[in-house]
mmCIF file of C-alpha atoms and ligand atoms in Angstrom:
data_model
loop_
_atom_site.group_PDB
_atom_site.id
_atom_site.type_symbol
_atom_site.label_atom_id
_atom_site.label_comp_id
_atom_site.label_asym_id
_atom_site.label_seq_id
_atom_site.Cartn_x
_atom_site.Cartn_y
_atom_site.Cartn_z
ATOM 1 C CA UNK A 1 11.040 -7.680 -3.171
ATOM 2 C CA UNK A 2 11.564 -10.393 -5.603
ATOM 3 C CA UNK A 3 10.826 -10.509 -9.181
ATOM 4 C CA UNK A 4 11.639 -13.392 -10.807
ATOM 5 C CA UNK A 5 14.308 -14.609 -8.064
ATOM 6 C CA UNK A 6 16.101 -11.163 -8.033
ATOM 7 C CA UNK A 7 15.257 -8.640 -5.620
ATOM 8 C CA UNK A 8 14.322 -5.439 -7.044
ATOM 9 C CA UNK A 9 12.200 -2.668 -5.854
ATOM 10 C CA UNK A 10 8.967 -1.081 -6.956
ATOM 11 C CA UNK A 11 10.557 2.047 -8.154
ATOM 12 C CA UNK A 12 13.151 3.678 -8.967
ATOM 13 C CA UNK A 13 14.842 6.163 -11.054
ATOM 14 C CA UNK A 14 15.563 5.668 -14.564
ATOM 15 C CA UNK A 15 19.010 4.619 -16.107
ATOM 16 C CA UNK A 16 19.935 8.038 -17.543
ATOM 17 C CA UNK A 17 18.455 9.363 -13.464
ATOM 18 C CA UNK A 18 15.854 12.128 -14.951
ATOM 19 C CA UNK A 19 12.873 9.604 -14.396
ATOM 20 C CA UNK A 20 11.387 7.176 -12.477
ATOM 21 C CA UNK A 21 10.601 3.935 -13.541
ATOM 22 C CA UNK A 22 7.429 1.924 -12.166
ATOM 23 C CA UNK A 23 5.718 -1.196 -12.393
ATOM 24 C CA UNK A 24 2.528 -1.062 -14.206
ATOM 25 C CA UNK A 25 0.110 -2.518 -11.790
ATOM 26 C CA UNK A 26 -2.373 -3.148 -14.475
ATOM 27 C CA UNK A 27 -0.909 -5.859 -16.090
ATOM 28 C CA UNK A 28 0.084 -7.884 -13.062
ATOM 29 C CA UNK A 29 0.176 -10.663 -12.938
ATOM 30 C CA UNK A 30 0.107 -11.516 -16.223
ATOM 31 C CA UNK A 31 2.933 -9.485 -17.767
ATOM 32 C CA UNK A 32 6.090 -7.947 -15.878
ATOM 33 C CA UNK A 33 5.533 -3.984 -17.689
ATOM 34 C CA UNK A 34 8.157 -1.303 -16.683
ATOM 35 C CA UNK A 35 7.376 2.543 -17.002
ATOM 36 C CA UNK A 36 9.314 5.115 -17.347
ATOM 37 C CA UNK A 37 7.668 8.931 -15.991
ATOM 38 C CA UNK A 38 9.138 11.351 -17.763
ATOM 39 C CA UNK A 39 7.105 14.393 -16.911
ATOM 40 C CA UNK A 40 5.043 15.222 -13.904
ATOM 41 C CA UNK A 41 1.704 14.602 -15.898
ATOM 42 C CA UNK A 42 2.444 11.212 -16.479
ATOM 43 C CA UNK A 43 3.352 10.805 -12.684
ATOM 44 C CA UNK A 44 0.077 12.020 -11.584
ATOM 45 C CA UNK A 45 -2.098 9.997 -14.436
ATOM 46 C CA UNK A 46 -0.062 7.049 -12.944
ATOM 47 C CA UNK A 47 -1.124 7.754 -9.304
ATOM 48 C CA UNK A 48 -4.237 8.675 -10.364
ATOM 49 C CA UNK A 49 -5.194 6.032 -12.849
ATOM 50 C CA UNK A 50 -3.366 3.155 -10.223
ATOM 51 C CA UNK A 51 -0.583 2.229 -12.958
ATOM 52 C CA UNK A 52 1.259 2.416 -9.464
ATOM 53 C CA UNK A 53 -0.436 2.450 -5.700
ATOM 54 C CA UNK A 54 -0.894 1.848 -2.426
ATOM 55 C CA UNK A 55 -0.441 4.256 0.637
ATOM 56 C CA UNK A 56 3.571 5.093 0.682
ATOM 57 C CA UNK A 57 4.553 4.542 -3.175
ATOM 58 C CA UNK A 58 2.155 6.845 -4.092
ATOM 59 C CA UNK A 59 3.757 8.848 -1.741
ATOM 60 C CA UNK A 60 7.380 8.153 -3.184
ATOM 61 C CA UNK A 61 5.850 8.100 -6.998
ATOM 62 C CA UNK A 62 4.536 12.024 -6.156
ATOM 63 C CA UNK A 63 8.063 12.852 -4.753
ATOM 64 C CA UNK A 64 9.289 12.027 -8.384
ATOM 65 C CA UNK A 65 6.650 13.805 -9.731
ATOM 66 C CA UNK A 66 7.369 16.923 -8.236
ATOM 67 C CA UNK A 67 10.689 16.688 -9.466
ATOM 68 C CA UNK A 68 9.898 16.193 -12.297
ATOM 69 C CA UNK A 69 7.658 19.017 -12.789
ATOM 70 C CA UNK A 70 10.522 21.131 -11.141
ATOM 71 C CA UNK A 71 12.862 20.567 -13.544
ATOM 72 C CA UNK A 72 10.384 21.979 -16.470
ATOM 73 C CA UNK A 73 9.437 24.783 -13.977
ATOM 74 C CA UNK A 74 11.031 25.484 -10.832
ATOM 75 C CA UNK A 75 10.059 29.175 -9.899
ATOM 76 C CA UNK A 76 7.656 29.215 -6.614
ATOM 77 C CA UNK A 77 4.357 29.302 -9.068
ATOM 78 C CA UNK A 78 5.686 26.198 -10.750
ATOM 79 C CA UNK A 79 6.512 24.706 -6.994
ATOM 80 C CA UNK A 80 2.749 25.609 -5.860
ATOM 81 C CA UNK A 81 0.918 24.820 -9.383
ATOM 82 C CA UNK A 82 3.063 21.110 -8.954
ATOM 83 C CA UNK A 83 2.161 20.495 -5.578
ATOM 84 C CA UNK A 84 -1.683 21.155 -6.258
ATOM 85 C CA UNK A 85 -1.867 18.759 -9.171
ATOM 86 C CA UNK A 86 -0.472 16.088 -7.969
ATOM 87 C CA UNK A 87 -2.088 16.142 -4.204
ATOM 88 C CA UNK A 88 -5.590 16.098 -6.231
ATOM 89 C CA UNK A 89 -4.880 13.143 -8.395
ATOM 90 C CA UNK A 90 -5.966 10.473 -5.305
ATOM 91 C CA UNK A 91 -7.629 11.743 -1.869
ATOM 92 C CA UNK A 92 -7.295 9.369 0.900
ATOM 93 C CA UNK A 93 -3.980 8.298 1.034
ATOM 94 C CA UNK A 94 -1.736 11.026 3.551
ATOM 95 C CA UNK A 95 1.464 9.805 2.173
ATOM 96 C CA UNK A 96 0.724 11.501 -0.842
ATOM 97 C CA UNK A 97 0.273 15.094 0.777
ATOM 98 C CA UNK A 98 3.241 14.112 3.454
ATOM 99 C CA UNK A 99 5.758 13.450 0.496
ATOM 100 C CA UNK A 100 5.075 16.868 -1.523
ATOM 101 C CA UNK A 101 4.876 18.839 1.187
ATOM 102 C CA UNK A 102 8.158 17.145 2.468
ATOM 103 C CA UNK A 103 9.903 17.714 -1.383
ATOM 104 C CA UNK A 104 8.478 21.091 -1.672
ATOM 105 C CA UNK A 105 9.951 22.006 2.385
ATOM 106 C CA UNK A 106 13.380 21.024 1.401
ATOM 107 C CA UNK A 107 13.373 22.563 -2.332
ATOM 108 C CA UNK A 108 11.748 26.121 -1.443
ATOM 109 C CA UNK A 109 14.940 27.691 0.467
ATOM 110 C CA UNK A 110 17.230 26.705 -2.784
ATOM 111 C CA UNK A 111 17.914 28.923 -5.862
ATOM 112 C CA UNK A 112 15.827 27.963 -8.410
ATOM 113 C CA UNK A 113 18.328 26.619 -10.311
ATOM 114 C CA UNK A 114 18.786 24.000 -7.964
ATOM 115 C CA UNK A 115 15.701 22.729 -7.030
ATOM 116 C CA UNK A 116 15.144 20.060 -9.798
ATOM 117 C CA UNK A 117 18.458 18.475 -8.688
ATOM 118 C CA UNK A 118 17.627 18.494 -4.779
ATOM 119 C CA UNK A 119 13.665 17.574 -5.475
ATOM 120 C CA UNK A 120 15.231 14.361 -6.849
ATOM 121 C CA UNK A 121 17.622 13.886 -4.689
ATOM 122 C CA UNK A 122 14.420 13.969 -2.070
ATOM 123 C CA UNK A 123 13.028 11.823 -3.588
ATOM 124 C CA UNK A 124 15.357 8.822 -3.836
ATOM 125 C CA UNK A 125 15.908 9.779 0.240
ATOM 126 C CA UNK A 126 11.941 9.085 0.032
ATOM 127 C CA UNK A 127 12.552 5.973 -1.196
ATOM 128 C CA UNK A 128 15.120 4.383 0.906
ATOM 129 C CA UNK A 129 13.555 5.763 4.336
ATOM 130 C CA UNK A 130 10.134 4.185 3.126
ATOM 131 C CA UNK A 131 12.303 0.955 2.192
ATOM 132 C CA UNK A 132 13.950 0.934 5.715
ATOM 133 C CA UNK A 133 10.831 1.570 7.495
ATOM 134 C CA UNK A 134 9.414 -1.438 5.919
ATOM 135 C CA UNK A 135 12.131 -3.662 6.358
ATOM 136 C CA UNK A 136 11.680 -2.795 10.472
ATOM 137 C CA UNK A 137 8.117 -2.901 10.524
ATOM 138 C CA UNK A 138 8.332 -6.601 9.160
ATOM 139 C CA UNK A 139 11.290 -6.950 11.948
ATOM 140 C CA UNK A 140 8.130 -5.898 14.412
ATOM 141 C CA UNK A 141 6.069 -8.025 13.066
ATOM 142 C CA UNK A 142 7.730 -10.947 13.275
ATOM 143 C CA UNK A 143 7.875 -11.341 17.041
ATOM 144 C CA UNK A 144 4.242 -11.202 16.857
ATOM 145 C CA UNK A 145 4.129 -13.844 14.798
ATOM 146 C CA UNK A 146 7.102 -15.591 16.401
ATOM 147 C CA UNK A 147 4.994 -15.753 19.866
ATOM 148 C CA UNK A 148 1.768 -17.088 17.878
ATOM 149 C CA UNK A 149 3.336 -19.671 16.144
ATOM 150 C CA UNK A 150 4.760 -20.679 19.745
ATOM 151 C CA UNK A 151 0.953 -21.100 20.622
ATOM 152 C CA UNK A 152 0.600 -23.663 17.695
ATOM 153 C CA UNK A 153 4.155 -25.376 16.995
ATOM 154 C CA UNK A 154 2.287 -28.064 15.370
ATOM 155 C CA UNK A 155 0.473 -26.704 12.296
ATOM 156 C CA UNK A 156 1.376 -23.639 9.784
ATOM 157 C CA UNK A 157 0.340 -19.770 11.226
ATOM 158 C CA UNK A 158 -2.903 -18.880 9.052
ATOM 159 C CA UNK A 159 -2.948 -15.240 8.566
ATOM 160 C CA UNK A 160 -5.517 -13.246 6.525
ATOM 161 C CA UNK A 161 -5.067 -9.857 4.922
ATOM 162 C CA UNK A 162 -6.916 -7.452 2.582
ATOM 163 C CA UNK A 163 -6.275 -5.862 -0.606
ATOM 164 C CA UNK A 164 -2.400 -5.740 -1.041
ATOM 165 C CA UNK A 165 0.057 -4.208 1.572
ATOM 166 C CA UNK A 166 3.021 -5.761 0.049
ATOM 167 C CA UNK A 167 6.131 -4.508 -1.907
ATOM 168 C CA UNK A 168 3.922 -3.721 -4.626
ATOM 169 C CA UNK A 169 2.171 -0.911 -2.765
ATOM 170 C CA UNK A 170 6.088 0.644 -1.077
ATOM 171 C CA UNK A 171 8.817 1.004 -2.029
ATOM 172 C CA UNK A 172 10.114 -2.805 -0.731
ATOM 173 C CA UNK A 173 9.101 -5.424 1.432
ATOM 174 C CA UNK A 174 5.455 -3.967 2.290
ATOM 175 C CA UNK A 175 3.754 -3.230 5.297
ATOM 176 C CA UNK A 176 1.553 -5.970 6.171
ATOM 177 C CA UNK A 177 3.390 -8.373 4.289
ATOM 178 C CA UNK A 178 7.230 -7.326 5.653
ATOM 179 C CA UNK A 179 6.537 -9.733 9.004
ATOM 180 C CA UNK A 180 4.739 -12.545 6.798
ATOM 181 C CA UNK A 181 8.286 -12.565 4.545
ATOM 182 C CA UNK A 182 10.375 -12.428 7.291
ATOM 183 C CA UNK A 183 8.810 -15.288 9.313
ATOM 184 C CA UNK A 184 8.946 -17.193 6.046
ATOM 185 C CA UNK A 185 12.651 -16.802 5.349
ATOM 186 C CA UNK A 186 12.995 -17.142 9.187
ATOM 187 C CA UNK A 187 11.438 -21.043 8.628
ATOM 188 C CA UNK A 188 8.073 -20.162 10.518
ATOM 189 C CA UNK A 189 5.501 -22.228 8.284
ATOM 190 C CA UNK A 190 3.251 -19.516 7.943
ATOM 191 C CA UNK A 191 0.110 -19.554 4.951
ATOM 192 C CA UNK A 192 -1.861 -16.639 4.436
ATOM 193 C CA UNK A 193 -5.875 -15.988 3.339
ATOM 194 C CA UNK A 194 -5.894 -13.770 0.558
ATOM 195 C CA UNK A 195 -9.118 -11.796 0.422
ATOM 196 C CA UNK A 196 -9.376 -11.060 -3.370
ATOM 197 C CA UNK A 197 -10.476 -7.667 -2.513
ATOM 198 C CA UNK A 198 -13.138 -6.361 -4.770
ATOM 199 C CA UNK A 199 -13.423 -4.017 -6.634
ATOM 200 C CA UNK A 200 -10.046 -3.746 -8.461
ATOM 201 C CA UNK A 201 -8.859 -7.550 -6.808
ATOM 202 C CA UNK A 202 -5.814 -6.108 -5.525
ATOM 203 C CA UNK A 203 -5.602 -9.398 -3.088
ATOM 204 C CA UNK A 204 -6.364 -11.618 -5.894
ATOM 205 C CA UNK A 205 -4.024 -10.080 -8.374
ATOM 206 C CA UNK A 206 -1.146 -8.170 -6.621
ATOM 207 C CA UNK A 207 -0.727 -10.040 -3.247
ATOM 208 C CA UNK A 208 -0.897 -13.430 -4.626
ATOM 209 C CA UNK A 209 1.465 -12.350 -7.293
ATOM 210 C CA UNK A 210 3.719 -11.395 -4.368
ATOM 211 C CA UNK A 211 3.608 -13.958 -1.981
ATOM 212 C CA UNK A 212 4.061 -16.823 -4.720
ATOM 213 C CA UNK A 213 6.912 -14.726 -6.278
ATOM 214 C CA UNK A 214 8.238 -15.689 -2.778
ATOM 215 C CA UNK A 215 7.552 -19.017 -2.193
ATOM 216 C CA UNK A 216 5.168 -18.209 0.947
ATOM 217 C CA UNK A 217 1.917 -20.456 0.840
ATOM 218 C CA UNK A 218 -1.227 -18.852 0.538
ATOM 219 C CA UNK A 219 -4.858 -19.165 -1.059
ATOM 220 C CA UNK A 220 -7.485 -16.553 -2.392
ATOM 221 C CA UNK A 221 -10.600 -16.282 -0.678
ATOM 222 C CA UNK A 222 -13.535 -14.246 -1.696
ATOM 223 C CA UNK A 223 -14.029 -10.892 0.670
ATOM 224 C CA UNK A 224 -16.950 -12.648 2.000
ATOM 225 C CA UNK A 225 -15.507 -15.929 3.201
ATOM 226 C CA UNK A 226 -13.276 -14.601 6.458
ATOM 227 C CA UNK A 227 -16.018 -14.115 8.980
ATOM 228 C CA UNK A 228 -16.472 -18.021 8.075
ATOM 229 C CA UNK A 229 -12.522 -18.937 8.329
ATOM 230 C CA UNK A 230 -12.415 -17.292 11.137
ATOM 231 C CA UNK A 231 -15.155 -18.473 13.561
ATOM 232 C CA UNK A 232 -14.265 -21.958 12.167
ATOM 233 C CA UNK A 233 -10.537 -21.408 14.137
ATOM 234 C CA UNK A 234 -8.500 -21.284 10.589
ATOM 235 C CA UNK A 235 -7.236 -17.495 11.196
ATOM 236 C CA UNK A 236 -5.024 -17.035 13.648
ATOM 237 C CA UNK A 237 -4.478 -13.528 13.275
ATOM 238 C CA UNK A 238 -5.263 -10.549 10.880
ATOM 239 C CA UNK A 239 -3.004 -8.189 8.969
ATOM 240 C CA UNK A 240 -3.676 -5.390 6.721
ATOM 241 C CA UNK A 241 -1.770 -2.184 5.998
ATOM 242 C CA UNK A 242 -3.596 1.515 5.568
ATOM 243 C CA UNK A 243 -4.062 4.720 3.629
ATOM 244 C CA UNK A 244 -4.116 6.579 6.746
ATOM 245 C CA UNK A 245 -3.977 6.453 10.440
ATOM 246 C CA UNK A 246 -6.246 9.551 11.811
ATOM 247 C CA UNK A 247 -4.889 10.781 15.291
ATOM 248 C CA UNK A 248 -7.549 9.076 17.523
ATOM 249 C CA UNK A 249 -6.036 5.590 16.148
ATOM 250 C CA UNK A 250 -9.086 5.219 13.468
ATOM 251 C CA UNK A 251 -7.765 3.515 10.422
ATOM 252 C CA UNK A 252 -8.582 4.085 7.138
ATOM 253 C CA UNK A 253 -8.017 1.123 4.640
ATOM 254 C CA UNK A 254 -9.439 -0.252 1.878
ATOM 255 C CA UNK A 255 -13.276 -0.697 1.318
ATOM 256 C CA UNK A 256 -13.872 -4.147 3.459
ATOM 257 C CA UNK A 257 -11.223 -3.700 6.112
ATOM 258 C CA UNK A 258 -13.623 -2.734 8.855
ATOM 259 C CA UNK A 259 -15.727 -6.058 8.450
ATOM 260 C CA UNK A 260 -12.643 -8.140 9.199
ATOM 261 C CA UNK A 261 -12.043 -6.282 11.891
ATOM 262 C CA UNK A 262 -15.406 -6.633 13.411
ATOM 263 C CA UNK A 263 -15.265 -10.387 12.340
ATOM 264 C CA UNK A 264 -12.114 -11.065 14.140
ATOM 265 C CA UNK A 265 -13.133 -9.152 17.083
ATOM 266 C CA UNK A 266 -16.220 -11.064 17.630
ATOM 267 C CA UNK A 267 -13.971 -14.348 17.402
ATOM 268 C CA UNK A 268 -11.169 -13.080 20.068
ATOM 269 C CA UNK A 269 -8.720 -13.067 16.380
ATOM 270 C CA UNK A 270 -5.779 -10.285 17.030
ATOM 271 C CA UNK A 271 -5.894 -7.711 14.464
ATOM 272 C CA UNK A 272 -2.905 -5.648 13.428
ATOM 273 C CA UNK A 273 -2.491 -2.740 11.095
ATOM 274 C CA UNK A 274 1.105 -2.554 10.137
ATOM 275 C CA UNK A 275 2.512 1.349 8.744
ATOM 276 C CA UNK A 276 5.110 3.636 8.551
ATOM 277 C CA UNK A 277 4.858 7.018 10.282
ATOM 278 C CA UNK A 278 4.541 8.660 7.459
ATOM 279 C CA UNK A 279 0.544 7.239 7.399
ATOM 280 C CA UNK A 280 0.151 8.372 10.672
ATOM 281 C CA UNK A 281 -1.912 12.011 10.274
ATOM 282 C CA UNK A 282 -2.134 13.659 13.416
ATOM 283 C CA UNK A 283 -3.989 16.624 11.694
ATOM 284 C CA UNK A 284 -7.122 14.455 10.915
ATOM 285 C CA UNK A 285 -8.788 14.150 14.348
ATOM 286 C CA UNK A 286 -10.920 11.075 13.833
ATOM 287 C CA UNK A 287 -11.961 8.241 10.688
ATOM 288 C CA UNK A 288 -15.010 10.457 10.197
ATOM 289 C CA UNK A 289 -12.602 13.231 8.834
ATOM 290 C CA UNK A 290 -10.794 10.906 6.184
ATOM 291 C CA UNK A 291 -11.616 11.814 2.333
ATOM 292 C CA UNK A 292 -13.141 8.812 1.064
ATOM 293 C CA UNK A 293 -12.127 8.158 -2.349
ATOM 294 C CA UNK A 294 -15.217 7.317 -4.569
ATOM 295 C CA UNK A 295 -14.335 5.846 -7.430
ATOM 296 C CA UNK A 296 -15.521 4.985 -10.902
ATOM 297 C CA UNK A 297 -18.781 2.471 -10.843
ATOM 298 C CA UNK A 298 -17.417 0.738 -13.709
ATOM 299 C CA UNK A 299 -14.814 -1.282 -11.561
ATOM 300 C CA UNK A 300 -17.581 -2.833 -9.731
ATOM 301 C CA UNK A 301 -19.728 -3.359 -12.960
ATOM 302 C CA UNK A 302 -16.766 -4.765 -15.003
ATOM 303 C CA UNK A 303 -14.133 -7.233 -13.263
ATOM 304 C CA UNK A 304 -10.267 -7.020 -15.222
ATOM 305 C CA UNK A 305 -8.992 -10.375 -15.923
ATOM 306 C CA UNK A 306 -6.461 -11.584 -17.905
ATOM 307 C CA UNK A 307 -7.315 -11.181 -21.520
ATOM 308 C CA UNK A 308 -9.937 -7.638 -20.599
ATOM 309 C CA UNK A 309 -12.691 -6.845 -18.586
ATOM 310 C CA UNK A 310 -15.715 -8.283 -18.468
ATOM 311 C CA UNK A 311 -19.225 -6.914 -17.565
ATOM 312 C CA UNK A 312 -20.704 -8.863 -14.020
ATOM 313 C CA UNK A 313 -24.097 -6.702 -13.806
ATOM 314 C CA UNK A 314 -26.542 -5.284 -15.769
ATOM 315 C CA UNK A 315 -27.196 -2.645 -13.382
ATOM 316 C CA UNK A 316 -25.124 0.721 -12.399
ATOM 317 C CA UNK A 317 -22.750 0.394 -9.380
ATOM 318 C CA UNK A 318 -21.568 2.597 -6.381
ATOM 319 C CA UNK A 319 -17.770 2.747 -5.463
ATOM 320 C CA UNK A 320 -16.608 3.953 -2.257
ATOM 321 C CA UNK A 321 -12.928 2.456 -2.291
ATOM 322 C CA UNK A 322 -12.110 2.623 1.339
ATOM 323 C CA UNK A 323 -14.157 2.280 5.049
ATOM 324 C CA UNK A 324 -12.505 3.069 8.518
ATOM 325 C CA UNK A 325 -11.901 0.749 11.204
ATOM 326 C CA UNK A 326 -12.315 2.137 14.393
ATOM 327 C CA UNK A 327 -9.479 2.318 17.133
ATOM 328 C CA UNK A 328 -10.899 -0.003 19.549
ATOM 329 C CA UNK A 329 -11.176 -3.044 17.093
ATOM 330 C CA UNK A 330 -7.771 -2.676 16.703
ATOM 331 C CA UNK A 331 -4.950 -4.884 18.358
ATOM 332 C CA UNK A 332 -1.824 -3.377 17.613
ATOM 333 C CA UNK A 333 -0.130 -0.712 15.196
ATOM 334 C CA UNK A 334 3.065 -2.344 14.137
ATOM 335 C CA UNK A 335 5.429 1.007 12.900
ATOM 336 C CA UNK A 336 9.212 1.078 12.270
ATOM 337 C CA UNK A 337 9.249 2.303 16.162
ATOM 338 C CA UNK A 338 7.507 -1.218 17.545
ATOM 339 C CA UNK A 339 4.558 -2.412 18.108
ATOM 340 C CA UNK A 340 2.142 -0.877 20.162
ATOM 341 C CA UNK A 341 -1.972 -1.005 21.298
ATOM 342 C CA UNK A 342 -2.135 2.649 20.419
ATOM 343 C CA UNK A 343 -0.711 4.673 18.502
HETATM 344 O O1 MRU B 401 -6.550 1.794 -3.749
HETATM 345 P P1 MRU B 401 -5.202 1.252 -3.384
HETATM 346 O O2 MRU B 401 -4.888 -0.035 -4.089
HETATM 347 O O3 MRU B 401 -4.106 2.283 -3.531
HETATM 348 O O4 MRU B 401 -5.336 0.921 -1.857
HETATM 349 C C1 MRU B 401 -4.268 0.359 -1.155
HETATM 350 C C2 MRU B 401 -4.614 -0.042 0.211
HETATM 351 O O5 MRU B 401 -5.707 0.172 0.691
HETATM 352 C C3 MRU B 401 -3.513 -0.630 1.018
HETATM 353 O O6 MRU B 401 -4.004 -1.594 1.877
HETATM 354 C C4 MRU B 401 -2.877 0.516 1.801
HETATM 355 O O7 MRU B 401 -2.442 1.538 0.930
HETATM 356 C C5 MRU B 401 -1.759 0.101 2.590
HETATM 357 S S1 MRU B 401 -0.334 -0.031 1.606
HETATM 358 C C6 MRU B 401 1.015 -0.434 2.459
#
């Protein structure tokens, strides 16, 4: 990812290596604010309050977290009390329960006196795997857009994607995003549809941020323009990332996926869902079985912008925060394996 020309990542551990540090995701874009977690409650208040999201860093963020609460307690009731916590500060996203169950598998067989050490150690391998999955997801990716631009040599590739799968929601590169900066620095002339993605904007505040941090051409829509772009022939294809991949191929993303999805499919539009195996949840059978997060009804009533939130309705507000798309309006799943029509 890059921040200000450099290329960074979205965490990591802290200087003196007995924290992690994030980006606070609430003040993008209008201030660049580093955290530092020092303790496992702040971890899970940072998952849980969305100082830090999106499917696989909240995934890598709760590997952390467990360390850190390992190192304040690492006997097997400390392990299990940890593990709890932190899988109940957000629901739908599987990375979260696939990287504490993945810290706590390689920490239980060590002394205790070890643990806090190898948790951490975890989770920095955490890190770097989700990094390199990325990084060959947007390798994936980018024949797909490769053969599409072929299609259309003459004019940029228009693709559109939903609430932000970028860099800021893994650990580098993103999901969705990976391809779109890889055909960019590959000189592919590619400009992307932002949908601003309502209620917390994550397309309007995250995903622009990222894409004109590097240089890739893009404009924010509202959610509700897309079905318009697109039967108008201005989307070429669709990309969004997800919270969670159920094992009949339903996928779960974020509230306002699953109209795109119908909207491309009734305009012959490919849509993709790029992720890293570590979404994929064979244990939930179908979309029906995801935990749908319901969140507070004051991010619908209120909107953040820069300077505060201000209040859009006099009226109270429901907040289910993510819908499933079902299998069969779905092109392709584009994983660090390849690309393929199921999954
Ligand atoms: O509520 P959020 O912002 O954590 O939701 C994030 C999304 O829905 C992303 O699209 C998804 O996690 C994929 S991230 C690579």
């Amino acid at each position: 990812m890059k921040l200000n020309g450099t290329h960074t990542r979205s965490i990591m551990r802290t200087d003196d290596g007995k924290g992690a540090r994030i980006l606070d995701q609430r003040d993008l874009p209008w201030k660049v604010t580093w955290v530092d977690l020092r303790d496992a409650a702040t971890a899970e208040r940072a998952i849980r309050e969305m100082w830090t999201r999106g499917a696989p860093l909240i995934g890598a963020t709760a590997a952390y977290g467990l360390a850190l609460a390992l190192a304040e307690d690492a006997s097997d009731e400390g392990l299990d009390t940890a593990h709890k916590f932190l899988l109940e500060a957000r629901p739908t996203a599987v990375n979260l329960r696939w990287a504490l169950d993945d810290v706590a598998a390689h920490v239980r067989p060590l002394p205790v006196a070890e643990r806090a050490q190898a948790a951490f150690a975890r989770a920095d391998q955490i890190a770097d795997d989700d990094a390199a999955m990325s990084e060959k997801i947007g390798a994936h990716g980018l024949a797909i857009l490769r053969d599409l631009h072929a299609q259309h040599p003459d004019r940029p590739l228009n693709i559109l994607t939903h609430c932000n799968a970028g860099w800021l929601a893994t650990v580098d590169y993103g999901t969705a995003t990976a391809p779109i900066y890889m055909a960019h620095d590959a000189g592919i002339p590619v400009h992307v549809w932002v949908d601003e993605t309502r209620p917390r904007n994550q397309g309007a505040l995250l995903t622009a941020f990222e894409l004109a941090s590097h240089g890739v051409p893009h404009t924010v829509i509202v959610d509700n323009a897309g079905g318009h772009l697109m039967m108008n022939g201005q989307v070429d294809m669709v990309i969004v990332g997800t919270d969670r991949v159920a094992a009949n191929g339903d996928v779960c993303n974020k509230i306002g996926t699953y109209l795109k999805a119908l909207a491309a499919k009734d305009n012959d539009i490919p849509f993709y869902v790029a992720l890293p195996s570590t979404t994929f949840d064979a244990t939930t059978p179908t979309g029906a079985d995801v935990p749908i997060e319901e969140r507070s009804g004051e991010e619908v009533t209120h909107v953040q912008g820069e300077g505060g939130a201000i209040r859009v309705t006099a009226s109270g507000a429901a907040n289910p925060a993510f819908d499933v798309t079902p299998a069969r309006l779905v092109t392709g799943y584009i994983t660090e394996k390849g690309v393929s029509a199921t999954i």
